PDB file of C-alpha atoms in Angstrom:
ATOM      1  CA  UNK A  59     -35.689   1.180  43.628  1.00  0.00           C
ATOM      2  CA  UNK A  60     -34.481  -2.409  43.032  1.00  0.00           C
ATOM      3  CA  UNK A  61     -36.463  -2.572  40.054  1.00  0.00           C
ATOM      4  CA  UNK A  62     -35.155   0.447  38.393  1.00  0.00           C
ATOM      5  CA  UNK A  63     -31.663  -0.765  38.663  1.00  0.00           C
ATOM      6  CA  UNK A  64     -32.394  -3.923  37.255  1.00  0.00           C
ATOM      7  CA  UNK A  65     -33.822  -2.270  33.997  1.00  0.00           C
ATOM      8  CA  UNK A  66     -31.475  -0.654  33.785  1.00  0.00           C
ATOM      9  CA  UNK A  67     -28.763  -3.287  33.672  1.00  0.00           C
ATOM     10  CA  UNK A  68     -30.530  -5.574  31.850  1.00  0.00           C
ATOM     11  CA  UNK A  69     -30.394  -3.005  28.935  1.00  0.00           C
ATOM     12  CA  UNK A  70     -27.372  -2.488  28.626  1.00  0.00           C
ATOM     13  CA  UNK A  71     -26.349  -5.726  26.967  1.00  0.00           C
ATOM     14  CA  UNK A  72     -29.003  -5.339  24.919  1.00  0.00           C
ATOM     15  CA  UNK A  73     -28.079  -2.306  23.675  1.00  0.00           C
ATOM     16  CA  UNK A  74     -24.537  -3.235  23.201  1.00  0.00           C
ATOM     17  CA  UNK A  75     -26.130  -6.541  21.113  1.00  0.00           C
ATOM     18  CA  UNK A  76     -27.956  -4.204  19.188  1.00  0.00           C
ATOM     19  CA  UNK A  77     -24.985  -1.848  18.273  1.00  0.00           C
ATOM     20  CA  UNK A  78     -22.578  -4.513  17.470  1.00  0.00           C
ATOM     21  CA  UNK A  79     -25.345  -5.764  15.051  1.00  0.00           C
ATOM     22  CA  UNK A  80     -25.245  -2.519  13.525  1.00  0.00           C
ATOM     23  CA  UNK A  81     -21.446  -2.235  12.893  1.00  0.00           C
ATOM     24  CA  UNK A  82     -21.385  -5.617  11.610  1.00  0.00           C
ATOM     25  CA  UNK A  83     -24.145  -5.553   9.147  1.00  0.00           C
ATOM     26  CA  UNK A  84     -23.010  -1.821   8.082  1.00  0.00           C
ATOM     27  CA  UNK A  85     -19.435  -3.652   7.386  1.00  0.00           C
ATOM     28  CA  UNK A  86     -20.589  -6.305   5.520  1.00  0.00           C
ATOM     29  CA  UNK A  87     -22.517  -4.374   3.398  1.00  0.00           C
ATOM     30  CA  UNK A  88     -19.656  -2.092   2.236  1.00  0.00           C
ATOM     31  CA  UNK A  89     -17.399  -5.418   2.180  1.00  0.00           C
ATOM     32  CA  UNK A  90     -19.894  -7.079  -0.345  1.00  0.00           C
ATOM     33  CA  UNK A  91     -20.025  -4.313  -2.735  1.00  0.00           C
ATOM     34  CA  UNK A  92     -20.647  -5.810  -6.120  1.00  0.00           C
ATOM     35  CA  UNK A  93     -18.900  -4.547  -9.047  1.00  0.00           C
ATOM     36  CA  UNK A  94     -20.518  -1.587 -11.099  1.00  0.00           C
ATOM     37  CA  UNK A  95     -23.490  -3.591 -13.606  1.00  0.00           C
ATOM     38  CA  UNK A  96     -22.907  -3.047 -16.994  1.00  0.00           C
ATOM     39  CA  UNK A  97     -24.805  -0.013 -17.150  1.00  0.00           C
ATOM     40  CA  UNK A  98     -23.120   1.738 -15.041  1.00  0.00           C
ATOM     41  CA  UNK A  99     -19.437   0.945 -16.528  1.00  0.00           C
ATOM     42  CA  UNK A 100     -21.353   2.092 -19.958  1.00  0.00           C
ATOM     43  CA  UNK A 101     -22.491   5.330 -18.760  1.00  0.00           C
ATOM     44  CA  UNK A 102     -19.193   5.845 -17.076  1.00  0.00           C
ATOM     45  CA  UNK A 103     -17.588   4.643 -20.110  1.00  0.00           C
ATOM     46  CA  UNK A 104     -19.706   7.726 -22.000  1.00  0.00           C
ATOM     47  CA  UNK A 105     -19.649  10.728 -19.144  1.00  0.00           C
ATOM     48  CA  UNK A 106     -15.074  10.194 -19.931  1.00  0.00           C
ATOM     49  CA  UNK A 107     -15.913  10.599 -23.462  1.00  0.00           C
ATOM     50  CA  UNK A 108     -18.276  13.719 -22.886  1.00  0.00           C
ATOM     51  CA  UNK A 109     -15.716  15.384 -20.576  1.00  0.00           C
ATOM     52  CA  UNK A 110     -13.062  14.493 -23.356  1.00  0.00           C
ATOM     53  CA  UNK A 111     -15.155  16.394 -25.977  1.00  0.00           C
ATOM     54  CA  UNK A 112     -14.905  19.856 -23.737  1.00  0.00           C
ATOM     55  CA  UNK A 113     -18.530  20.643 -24.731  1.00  0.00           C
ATOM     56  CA  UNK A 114     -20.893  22.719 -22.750  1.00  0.00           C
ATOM     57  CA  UNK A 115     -23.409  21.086 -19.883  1.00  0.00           C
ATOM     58  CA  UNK A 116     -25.842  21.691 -21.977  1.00  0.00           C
ATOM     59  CA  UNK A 117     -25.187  19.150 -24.412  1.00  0.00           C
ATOM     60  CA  UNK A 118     -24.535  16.356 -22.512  1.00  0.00           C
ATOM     61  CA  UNK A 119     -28.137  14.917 -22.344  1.00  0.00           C
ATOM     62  CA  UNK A 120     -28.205  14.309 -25.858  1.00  0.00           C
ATOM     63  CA  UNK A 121     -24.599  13.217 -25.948  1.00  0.00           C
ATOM     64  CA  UNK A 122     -25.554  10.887 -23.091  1.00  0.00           C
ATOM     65  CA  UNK A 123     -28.424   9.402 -24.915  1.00  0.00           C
ATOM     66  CA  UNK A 124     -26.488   9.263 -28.123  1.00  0.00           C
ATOM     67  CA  UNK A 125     -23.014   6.904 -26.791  1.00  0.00           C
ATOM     68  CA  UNK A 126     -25.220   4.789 -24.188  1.00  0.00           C
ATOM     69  CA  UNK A 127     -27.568   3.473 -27.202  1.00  0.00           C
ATOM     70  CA  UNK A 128     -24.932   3.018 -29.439  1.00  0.00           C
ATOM     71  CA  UNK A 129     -22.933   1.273 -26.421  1.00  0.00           C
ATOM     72  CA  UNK A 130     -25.856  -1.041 -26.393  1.00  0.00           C
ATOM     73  CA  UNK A 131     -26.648  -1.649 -29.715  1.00  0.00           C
ATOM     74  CA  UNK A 132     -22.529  -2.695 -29.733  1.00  0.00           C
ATOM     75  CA  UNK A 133     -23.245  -5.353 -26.628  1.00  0.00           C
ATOM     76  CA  UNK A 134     -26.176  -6.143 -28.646  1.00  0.00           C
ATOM     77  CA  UNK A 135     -24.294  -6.958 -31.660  1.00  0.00           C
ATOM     78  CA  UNK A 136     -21.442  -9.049 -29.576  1.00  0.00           C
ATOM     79  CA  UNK A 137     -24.227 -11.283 -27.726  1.00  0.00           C
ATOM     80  CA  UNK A 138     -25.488 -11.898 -30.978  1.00  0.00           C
ATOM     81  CA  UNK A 139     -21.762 -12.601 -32.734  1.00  0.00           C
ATOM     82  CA  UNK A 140     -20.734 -15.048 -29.146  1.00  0.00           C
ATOM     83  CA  UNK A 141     -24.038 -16.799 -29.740  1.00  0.00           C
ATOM     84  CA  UNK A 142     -23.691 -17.571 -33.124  1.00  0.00           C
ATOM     85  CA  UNK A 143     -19.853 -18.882 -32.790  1.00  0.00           C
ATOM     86  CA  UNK A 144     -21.155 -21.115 -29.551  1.00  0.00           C
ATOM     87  CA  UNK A 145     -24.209 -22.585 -32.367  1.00  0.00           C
ATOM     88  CA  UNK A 146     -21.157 -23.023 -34.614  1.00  0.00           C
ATOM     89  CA  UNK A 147     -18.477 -25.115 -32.094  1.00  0.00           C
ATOM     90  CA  UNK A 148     -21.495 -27.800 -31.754  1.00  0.00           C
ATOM     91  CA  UNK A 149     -21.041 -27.779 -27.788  1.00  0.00           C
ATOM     92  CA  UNK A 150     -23.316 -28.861 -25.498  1.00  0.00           C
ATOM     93  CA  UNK A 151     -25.847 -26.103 -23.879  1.00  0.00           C
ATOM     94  CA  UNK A 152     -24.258 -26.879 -20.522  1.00  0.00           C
ATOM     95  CA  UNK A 153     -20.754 -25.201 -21.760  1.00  0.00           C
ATOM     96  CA  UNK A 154     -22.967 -22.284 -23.160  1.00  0.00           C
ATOM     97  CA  UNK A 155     -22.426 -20.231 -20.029  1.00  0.00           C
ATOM     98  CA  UNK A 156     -18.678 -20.202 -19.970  1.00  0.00           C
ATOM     99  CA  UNK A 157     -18.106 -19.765 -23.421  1.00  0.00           C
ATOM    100  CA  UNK A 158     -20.150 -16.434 -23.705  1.00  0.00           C
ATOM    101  CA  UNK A 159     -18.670 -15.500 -20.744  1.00  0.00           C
ATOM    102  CA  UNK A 160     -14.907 -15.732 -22.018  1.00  0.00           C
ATOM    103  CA  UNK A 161     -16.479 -14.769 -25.497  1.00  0.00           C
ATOM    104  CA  UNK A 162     -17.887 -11.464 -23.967  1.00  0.00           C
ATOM    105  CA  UNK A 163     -15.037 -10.594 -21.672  1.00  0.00           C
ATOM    106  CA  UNK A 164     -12.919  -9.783 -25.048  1.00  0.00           C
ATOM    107  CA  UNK A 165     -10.743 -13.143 -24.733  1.00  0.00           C
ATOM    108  CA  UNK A 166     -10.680 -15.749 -27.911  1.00  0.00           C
ATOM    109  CA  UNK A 167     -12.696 -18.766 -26.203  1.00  0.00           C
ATOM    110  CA  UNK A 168     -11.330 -22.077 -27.067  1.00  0.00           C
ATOM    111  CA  UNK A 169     -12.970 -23.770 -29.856  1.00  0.00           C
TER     112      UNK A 169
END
C-alpha cells in the first residue's frame, strides 16, 4: 500500500512540470509569431482586390493567378531597380543589406 501512495505522489509534480511546459511553450509560440512572408501579404494584397471587383467565385482562380504573378514580376522588377542604384552609389558589399532593405521598404535610401 505504501508503494502505491508513493507513485502516486511522485507524479504529481511531474505532471504539473509537464503541464507548465505545455502552457509555456504554447505561449511562446503565439508570442513569436512572425510577420506574414511576402507571399502571403501579396496574396492578401490580391484576394482585397478580387473582393473589390464583385466577381463571381468562380473567377477568382484565374484572377488569383493573374495579380500574384504580376505582383511578382513588380518585386522582381524593384530588386532588380535597388540593385542597380546600390552598383551605382559605389558602396561597399557590406552596406548592400541595408540599402536594399530601405530601398525595398518604399523609402529613398541615402546615397
Amino acid at each position: 500500500m505504501k508503494t502505491m501512495q508513493m507513485t502516486k505522489r511522485s507524479t504529481r509534480p511531474a505532471a504539473a512540470c509537464a503541464m507548465a511546459l505545455a502552457l509555456a511553450l504554447g505561449g511562446a509560440a503565439r508570442a513569436a509569431d512572425p510577420a506574414p512572408s511576402a507571399q502571403n501579404s501579396r496574396m492578401a494584397a490580391c484576394s482585397a482586390d478580387f473582393k473589390e471587383t464583385g466577381r463571381d467565385g468562380k473567377e477568382r482562380q484565374a484572377f488569383m493567378k493573374d495579380c500574384l504573378t504580376d505582383k511578382k514580376k513588380a518585386q522582381n522588377n524593384r530588386m532588380s531597380s535597388c540593385s542597380a542604384d546600390f552598383k551605382a552609389t559605389g558602396k561597399d558589399g557590406k552596406e548592400r543589406q541595408a540599402f536594399m532593405k530601405e530601398c525595398l521598404s518604399g523609402a529613398k535610401p541615402a546615397a
